[in-house]
Amino acid sequence: MADDENLDMEKEMAAAMASDAATSAESGADDIEKEMAAAMAADAAKATEEGPLKTDDIEALLDQATDSLNQATSAEASSANGASAFNLQELSAEEGGSQPIDLLGEVELDLRIELGRTVMLLEDVLKLRSGSVVALDKLAGDPVDVFVNGRLIARAEVLVLNDNFCVRVTELVGA
């Protein structure tokens, strides 16, 4: 009974190894990985046909895997030694090749000034009417947050100029 369970478990492991090997071979792995995956798939298929592996077989497979790994790492080291440095030539601006900064002037951005925040229940939101007062988490006179495309870029103070609300940037926030 226990031998049957071990055999079933070994078959499942071999099938999983074969599946993993096939997947890695299809996923664009390099040549060494493809060869190793093919060898693993063949060994897994052989193991399911012959029955359970013996200790000597497992040791031989481990030695073979170690040798393959050593060959792969030595091949990578030798190819790395053959690499040469890439030197960039001095870059210089071409006449008439520069783009004017005016092109950026047409880019639309989402600018948002946040006076403060609060958390409200839906019930409280539905009760809002004209003249309702909503308390925020900032005090009067505290700087407001300036967001561009959802990113905090500055803090500012609120002003009134010619009956219009304005903001004066007091601090730029680093990225």
Short mmCIF file of C-alpha atoms in Angstrom, two decimals:
data_model
loop_
_atom_site.label_atom_id
_atom_site.label_comp_id
_atom_site.label_asym_id
_atom_site.label_seq_id
_atom_site.Cartn_x
_atom_site.Cartn_y
_atom_site.Cartn_z
CA MET A 1 0.00 0.00 0.00
CA ALA A 2 2.78 2.43 0.97
CA ASP A 3 4.74 1.44 -2.15
CA ASP A 4 1.72 2.26 -4.33
CA GLU A 5 1.39 5.67 -2.65
CA ASN A 6 5.11 6.36 -3.14
CA LEU A 7 4.86 5.31 -6.79
CA ASP A 8 1.86 7.58 -7.33
CA MET A 9 3.66 10.46 -5.61
CA GLU A 10 6.78 9.92 -7.74
CA LYS A 11 4.66 9.84 -10.91
CA GLU A 12 2.98 13.11 -9.93
CA MET A 13 6.36 14.71 -9.20
CA ALA A 14 7.75 13.49 -12.52
CA ALA A 15 4.72 14.81 -14.38
CA ALA A 16 5.05 18.17 -12.61
CA MET A 17 8.77 18.32 -13.48
CA ALA A 18 8.01 17.52 -17.10
CA SER A 19 5.31 20.18 -17.19
CA ASP A 20 7.63 22.78 -15.60
CA ALA A 21 10.39 21.87 -18.00
CA ALA A 22 8.10 22.22 -21.01
CA THR A 23 6.76 25.55 -19.74
CA SER A 24 10.23 27.00 -19.20
CA ALA A 25 11.34 25.79 -22.64
CA GLU A 26 8.37 27.53 -24.26
CA SER A 27 8.70 30.77 -22.30
CA GLY A 28 11.74 32.04 -24.19
CA ALA A 29 14.49 30.70 -21.93
CA ASP A 30 18.03 30.66 -23.28
CA ASP A 31 19.55 27.61 -25.01
CA ILE A 32 21.14 26.09 -21.91
CA GLU A 33 17.87 26.27 -20.00
CA LYS A 34 16.03 24.72 -22.96
CA GLU A 35 18.51 21.82 -23.09
CA MET A 36 18.22 21.27 -19.35
CA ALA A 37 14.43 21.41 -19.54
CA ALA A 38 14.38 18.84 -22.35
CA ALA A 39 16.71 16.53 -20.40
CA MET A 40 14.56 16.88 -17.28
CA ALA A 41 11.42 16.10 -19.25
CA ALA A 42 13.04 13.00 -20.77
CA ASP A 43 14.29 11.83 -17.36
CA ALA A 44 10.87 12.41 -15.82
CA ALA A 45 9.15 10.43 -18.58
CA LYS A 46 11.71 7.62 -18.20
CA ALA A 47 11.19 7.56 -14.43
CA THR A 48 7.44 7.13 -14.76
CA GLU A 49 7.89 4.21 -17.18
CA GLU A 50 10.52 2.37 -15.11
CA GLY A 51 8.92 2.84 -11.71
CA PRO A 52 10.51 4.31 -8.59
CA LEU A 53 14.06 5.66 -8.78
CA LYS A 54 16.83 4.02 -6.83
CA THR A 55 19.33 5.95 -4.71
CA ASP A 56 22.09 5.36 -7.28
CA ASP A 57 19.88 6.79 -10.03
CA ILE A 58 19.10 9.88 -7.97
CA GLU A 59 22.80 10.44 -7.18
CA ALA A 60 23.69 10.05 -10.87
CA LEU A 61 21.02 12.60 -11.82
CA LEU A 62 22.28 15.04 -9.18
CA ASP A 63 25.87 14.65 -10.46
CA GLN A 64 24.65 15.23 -14.01
CA ALA A 65 22.76 18.37 -12.94
CA THR A 66 25.82 19.66 -11.07
CA ASP A 67 28.03 19.10 -14.13
CA SER A 68 25.52 20.89 -16.36
CA LEU A 69 25.34 23.81 -13.95
CA ASN A 70 29.15 24.06 -13.81
CA GLN A 71 29.32 24.06 -17.62
CA ALA A 72 26.67 26.76 -17.83
CA THR A 73 28.40 29.02 -15.31
CA SER A 74 31.80 28.55 -16.95
CA ALA A 75 30.26 29.38 -20.35
CA GLU A 76 28.75 32.55 -18.89
CA ALA A 77 32.08 33.53 -17.30
CA SER A 78 33.99 33.02 -20.54
CA SER A 79 31.46 35.06 -22.52
CA ALA A 80 31.64 37.82 -19.88
CA ASN A 81 35.44 37.92 -20.20
CA GLY A 82 35.11 38.46 -23.96
CA ALA A 83 32.97 41.57 -23.46
CA SER A 84 34.40 44.94 -24.35
CA ALA A 85 33.59 48.38 -23.03
CA PHE A 86 31.34 50.64 -25.06
CA ASN A 87 32.52 54.22 -25.36
CA LEU A 88 30.11 56.99 -26.24
CA GLN A 89 31.37 59.72 -28.51
CA GLU A 90 31.10 63.31 -27.38
CA LEU A 91 27.57 64.59 -28.03
CA SER A 92 26.97 68.07 -29.37
CA ALA A 93 23.86 70.05 -30.25
CA GLU A 94 23.00 70.42 -33.91
CA GLU A 95 21.93 73.74 -35.31
CA GLY A 96 18.19 73.91 -35.93
CA GLY A 97 17.75 70.51 -34.27
CA SER A 98 16.51 71.70 -30.90
CA GLN A 99 12.79 71.64 -30.15
CA PRO A 100 11.38 74.83 -28.68
CA ILE A 101 9.98 74.63 -25.17
CA ASP A 102 6.83 76.25 -26.54
CA LEU A 103 5.63 72.78 -27.53
CA LEU A 104 5.23 71.94 -23.85
CA GLY A 105 2.97 74.94 -23.38
CA GLU A 106 0.13 73.07 -25.10
CA VAL A 107 0.18 70.09 -22.71
CA GLU A 108 -2.93 69.98 -20.52
CA LEU A 109 -2.49 69.18 -16.83
CA ASP A 110 -5.03 68.54 -14.08
CA LEU A 111 -4.37 71.15 -11.34
CA ARG A 112 -6.20 70.67 -8.06
CA ILE A 113 -6.07 72.77 -4.90
CA GLU A 114 -7.11 70.86 -1.79
CA LEU A 115 -8.34 72.92 1.16
CA GLY A 116 -8.74 69.87 3.38
CA ARG A 117 -10.35 66.47 3.72
CA THR A 118 -13.09 64.87 5.74
CA VAL A 119 -14.79 61.50 6.08
CA MET A 120 -18.57 61.43 5.87
CA LEU A 121 -21.19 58.73 5.91
CA LEU A 122 -23.50 58.46 2.92
CA GLU A 123 -26.37 59.42 5.19
CA ASP A 124 -24.61 62.72 6.03
CA VAL A 125 -23.86 63.42 2.37
CA LEU A 126 -27.53 62.95 1.50
CA LYS A 127 -28.48 65.48 4.21
CA LEU A 128 -26.33 68.25 2.64
CA ARG A 129 -28.34 71.26 1.51
CA SER A 130 -27.57 74.79 0.45
CA GLY A 131 -25.89 76.51 3.38
CA SER A 132 -24.66 73.27 5.01
CA VAL A 133 -21.25 73.52 6.67
CA VAL A 134 -18.68 70.70 6.30
CA ALA A 135 -15.76 70.67 8.74
CA LEU A 136 -12.37 69.85 7.19
CA ASP A 137 -9.22 68.45 8.77
CA LYS A 138 -7.21 71.68 8.30
CA LEU A 139 -7.45 74.91 10.23
CA ALA A 140 -8.08 78.34 8.71
CA GLY A 141 -4.75 79.78 7.62
CA ASP A 142 -3.09 76.38 7.16
CA PRO A 143 -1.39 75.94 3.79
CA VAL A 144 -3.41 74.20 1.09
CA ASP A 145 -2.04 71.36 -1.02
CA VAL A 146 -1.42 71.84 -4.76
CA PHE A 147 -1.72 68.69 -6.87
CA VAL A 148 -0.76 68.31 -10.53
CA ASN A 149 -2.08 65.14 -12.18
CA GLY A 150 -2.76 63.67 -8.73
CA ARG A 151 0.77 64.28 -7.39
CA LEU A 152 1.45 66.71 -4.55
CA ILE A 153 3.88 69.32 -5.90
CA ALA A 154 3.48 72.34 -3.60
CA ARG A 155 1.85 73.95 -0.61
CA ALA A 156 0.29 77.39 -0.87
CA GLU A 157 -1.72 80.00 0.99
CA VAL A 158 -5.16 81.16 -0.11
CA LEU A 159 -5.56 84.83 -1.14
CA VAL A 160 -8.37 86.98 -2.48
CA LEU A 161 -7.40 89.19 -5.42
CA ASN A 162 -10.02 91.33 -7.21
CA ASP A 163 -12.81 89.26 -5.63
CA ASN A 164 -11.25 86.02 -6.92
CA PHE A 165 -9.67 83.27 -4.88
CA CYS A 166 -5.96 82.79 -5.64
CA VAL A 167 -3.11 80.80 -4.17
CA ARG A 168 0.46 81.88 -3.48
CA VAL A 169 2.96 79.02 -3.57
CA THR A 170 4.91 78.98 -0.32
CA GLU A 171 6.72 75.65 -0.56
CA LEU A 172 7.65 73.27 -3.37
CA VAL A 173 7.44 69.64 -2.34
CA GLY A 174 10.31 67.43 -3.53
CA ALA A 175 9.47 64.34 -5.53
#
